[in-house]
């Protein structure tokens, strides 16, 4: 318990809080620059304001979910470090897994304050930072070249047109939507796969709850999309995803008792 | 007159992009140094050093998976997010469960196309805003941790918070499946069969985005090519 109070000490809060404040400043700088550039490019200011409103409402519920991750990890790693990890580079599904693996490797058996030592904590913290830093490295080293390459298809399509080849302009958006269909399908299918084969092939013992929540959320979204077609209902766009999630999550509280 | 205005806008946008890359690189490196330095700094306060052989062992066990996952995320998500959005998203994390859907949602609301300056601006605004919301909610949560803990951790609320991701993807499925029902149906069926017959894959759903996305893009490409050929023949 003495270690836990040291992990929650003002010094650790200062180290972690300072980095979080730095990340917040970076977000503000990027947001202000984008807003000003958008204005200079002639993007409708009301559109940008709608994006900001929609992003705020969209982010609230997942953020509360992330806060639960902080609470869950705070019992073994103290509060400031999980707070930093999940405010910054980290991801909800990733942190516990890596922390658990690191805890086993340092020989404390698992992620628990009972066996935690200062050396184990520092090792776990280092590994949590190290394992997930690659995206930052790639985007720093190759981000400019890669994004320049992606904006090049205009010239390719013009060349293709001249040569009589297939024109790929316009496929970029289709590919993005397709990628998203793939992403969503990988997750929705996993809920069905878990029901059927979660405990071994065709055991049918998995929980129905995630699938039921996804269906309720989709149905609510469908209602939002219908309402959106009504005149003067554009404002609904900003709340449709967050609203659908909220309805589905409230349903989960009740469905959790029966499913 | 209009051409001159366009030229000025293009030049201003190019300048904006170059500065975004420069700032993005500097800030990303600074955050990386902070994140890797923080454990050592905390170690100095706790009078402890990291056990590097144990860290290396754990990295080989679990870290390599995340190395591959990071490569995939970088290749797939940078085109979706644009330059500014990518630097921010990789710094602030929570890509699949928040940043990507949030940016796509914002993009759809205002109807911009990928690879355009508008997409770059909207995506950056969206990711910066959602990141700030997370930072603020987490900061408020940490301050209110003691009074909030019993409520947030109450047993009755657990099914709700345990199902944030299904709730998110359900809403997004309704939105995106409408854009190409045939592709959605084929990909979803394929993935269900894959998980059903190879249940071990259920443990690595984030990696399964690769075959699922590749199949969806492949099918969309075939349909796109067919439509183009039909248009050319007509």
PDB file of C-alpha atoms in Angstrom, chain B residues 84-161:
ATOM      1  CA  UNK B  84      -2.373  16.625 -39.554  1.00  0.00           C
ATOM      2  CA  UNK B  85      -4.949  14.074 -38.405  1.00  0.00           C
ATOM      3  CA  UNK B  86      -2.385  11.252 -38.545  1.00  0.00           C
ATOM      4  CA  UNK B  87       0.245  13.011 -36.433  1.00  0.00           C
ATOM      5  CA  UNK B  88      -2.418  13.828 -33.841  1.00  0.00           C
ATOM      6  CA  UNK B  89      -4.055  10.394 -33.922  1.00  0.00           C
ATOM      7  CA  UNK B  90      -0.762   8.555 -33.442  1.00  0.00           C
ATOM      8  CA  UNK B  91       0.149  10.871 -30.554  1.00  0.00           C
ATOM      9  CA  UNK B  92      -3.224  10.605 -28.824  1.00  0.00           C
ATOM     10  CA  UNK B  93      -4.038   6.919 -29.511  1.00  0.00           C
ATOM     11  CA  UNK B  94      -7.415   5.159 -29.249  1.00  0.00           C
ATOM     12  CA  UNK B  95      -7.567   4.951 -33.045  1.00  0.00           C
ATOM     13  CA  UNK B  96     -10.077   2.183 -33.733  1.00  0.00           C
ATOM     14  CA  UNK B  97     -12.456   2.860 -30.857  1.00  0.00           C
ATOM     15  CA  UNK B  98     -12.583   6.637 -31.347  1.00  0.00           C
ATOM     16  CA  UNK B  99     -10.378   8.640 -33.698  1.00  0.00           C
ATOM     17  CA  UNK B 100     -11.057   6.815 -36.979  1.00  0.00           C
ATOM     18  CA  UNK B 101     -14.881   6.596 -36.561  1.00  0.00           C
ATOM     19  CA  UNK B 102     -14.956  10.195 -35.318  1.00  0.00           C
ATOM     20  CA  UNK B 103     -13.025  11.508 -38.325  1.00  0.00           C
ATOM     21  CA  UNK B 104     -15.112   9.445 -40.753  1.00  0.00           C
ATOM     22  CA  UNK B 105     -18.307  10.701 -39.106  1.00  0.00           C
ATOM     23  CA  UNK B 106     -17.153  14.335 -39.420  1.00  0.00           C
ATOM     24  CA  UNK B 107     -16.145  13.762 -43.036  1.00  0.00           C
ATOM     25  CA  UNK B 108     -19.573  12.344 -43.866  1.00  0.00           C
ATOM     26  CA  UNK B 109     -21.440  15.142 -42.081  1.00  0.00           C
ATOM     27  CA  UNK B 110     -19.846  17.817 -44.239  1.00  0.00           C
ATOM     28  CA  UNK B 111     -19.469  15.591 -47.311  1.00  0.00           C
ATOM     29  CA  UNK B 112     -15.788  15.900 -48.184  1.00  0.00           C
ATOM     30  CA  UNK B 113     -13.737  13.556 -50.348  1.00  0.00           C
ATOM     31  CA  UNK B 114     -10.529  11.789 -49.358  1.00  0.00           C
ATOM     32  CA  UNK B 115      -7.243  13.311 -50.458  1.00  0.00           C
ATOM     33  CA  UNK B 116      -8.739  16.824 -50.739  1.00  0.00           C
ATOM     34  CA  UNK B 117      -7.644  19.885 -48.724  1.00  0.00           C
ATOM     35  CA  UNK B 118     -11.130  19.921 -47.121  1.00  0.00           C
ATOM     36  CA  UNK B 119     -10.605  16.349 -45.879  1.00  0.00           C
ATOM     37  CA  UNK B 120      -7.245  17.325 -44.405  1.00  0.00           C
ATOM     38  CA  UNK B 121      -8.790  20.256 -42.498  1.00  0.00           C
ATOM     39  CA  UNK B 122     -11.965  18.469 -41.331  1.00  0.00           C
ATOM     40  CA  UNK B 123     -10.081  15.377 -40.220  1.00  0.00           C
ATOM     41  CA  UNK B 124      -7.519  17.421 -38.231  1.00  0.00           C
ATOM     42  CA  UNK B 125     -10.283  19.478 -36.580  1.00  0.00           C
ATOM     43  CA  UNK B 126     -12.235  16.350 -35.692  1.00  0.00           C
ATOM     44  CA  UNK B 127      -9.279  14.448 -34.189  1.00  0.00           C
ATOM     45  CA  UNK B 128      -7.978  17.480 -32.279  1.00  0.00           C
ATOM     46  CA  UNK B 129     -11.457  18.127 -30.830  1.00  0.00           C
ATOM     47  CA  UNK B 130     -12.114  14.504 -29.851  1.00  0.00           C
ATOM     48  CA  UNK B 131      -8.634  14.238 -28.279  1.00  0.00           C
ATOM     49  CA  UNK B 132      -9.252  17.357 -26.208  1.00  0.00           C
ATOM     50  CA  UNK B 133     -12.614  15.979 -25.070  1.00  0.00           C
ATOM     51  CA  UNK B 134     -10.915  12.763 -23.914  1.00  0.00           C
ATOM     52  CA  UNK B 135      -8.179  14.707 -22.130  1.00  0.00           C
ATOM     53  CA  UNK B 136     -10.754  16.909 -20.364  1.00  0.00           C
ATOM     54  CA  UNK B 137     -13.051  14.022 -19.383  1.00  0.00           C
ATOM     55  CA  UNK B 138     -10.131  11.982 -18.083  1.00  0.00           C
ATOM     56  CA  UNK B 139      -8.769  14.983 -16.163  1.00  0.00           C
ATOM     57  CA  UNK B 140     -12.208  15.642 -14.653  1.00  0.00           C
ATOM     58  CA  UNK B 141     -12.561  11.911 -13.917  1.00  0.00           C
ATOM     59  CA  UNK B 142      -9.210  11.793 -12.163  1.00  0.00           C
ATOM     60  CA  UNK B 143     -10.131  14.835 -10.050  1.00  0.00           C
ATOM     61  CA  UNK B 144     -13.518  13.308  -9.225  1.00  0.00           C
ATOM     62  CA  UNK B 145     -12.106   9.779  -9.005  1.00  0.00           C
ATOM     63  CA  UNK B 146     -13.057   9.192  -5.387  1.00  0.00           C
ATOM     64  CA  UNK B 147     -16.702  10.409  -5.517  1.00  0.00           C
ATOM     65  CA  UNK B 148     -17.278   8.997  -9.032  1.00  0.00           C
ATOM     66  CA  UNK B 149     -15.698   5.584  -8.535  1.00  0.00           C
ATOM     67  CA  UNK B 150     -18.659   3.881  -6.790  1.00  0.00           C
ATOM     68  CA  UNK B 151     -21.076   5.134  -9.460  1.00  0.00           C
ATOM     69  CA  UNK B 152     -18.947   4.288 -12.504  1.00  0.00           C
ATOM     70  CA  UNK B 153     -17.904   0.933 -11.107  1.00  0.00           C
ATOM     71  CA  UNK B 154     -21.364  -0.034  -9.889  1.00  0.00           C
ATOM     72  CA  UNK B 155     -22.303  -3.489 -11.078  1.00  0.00           C
ATOM     73  CA  UNK B 156     -25.493  -2.233 -12.732  1.00  0.00           C
ATOM     74  CA  UNK B 157     -23.558   0.020 -15.133  1.00  0.00           C
ATOM     75  CA  UNK B 158     -20.903  -2.506 -16.145  1.00  0.00           C
ATOM     76  CA  UNK B 159     -22.821  -4.012 -19.119  1.00  0.00           C
ATOM     77  CA  UNK B 160     -23.117  -0.495 -20.565  1.00  0.00           C
ATOM     78  CA  UNK B 161     -19.416   0.366 -20.339  1.00  0.00           C
TER      79      UNK B 161
END
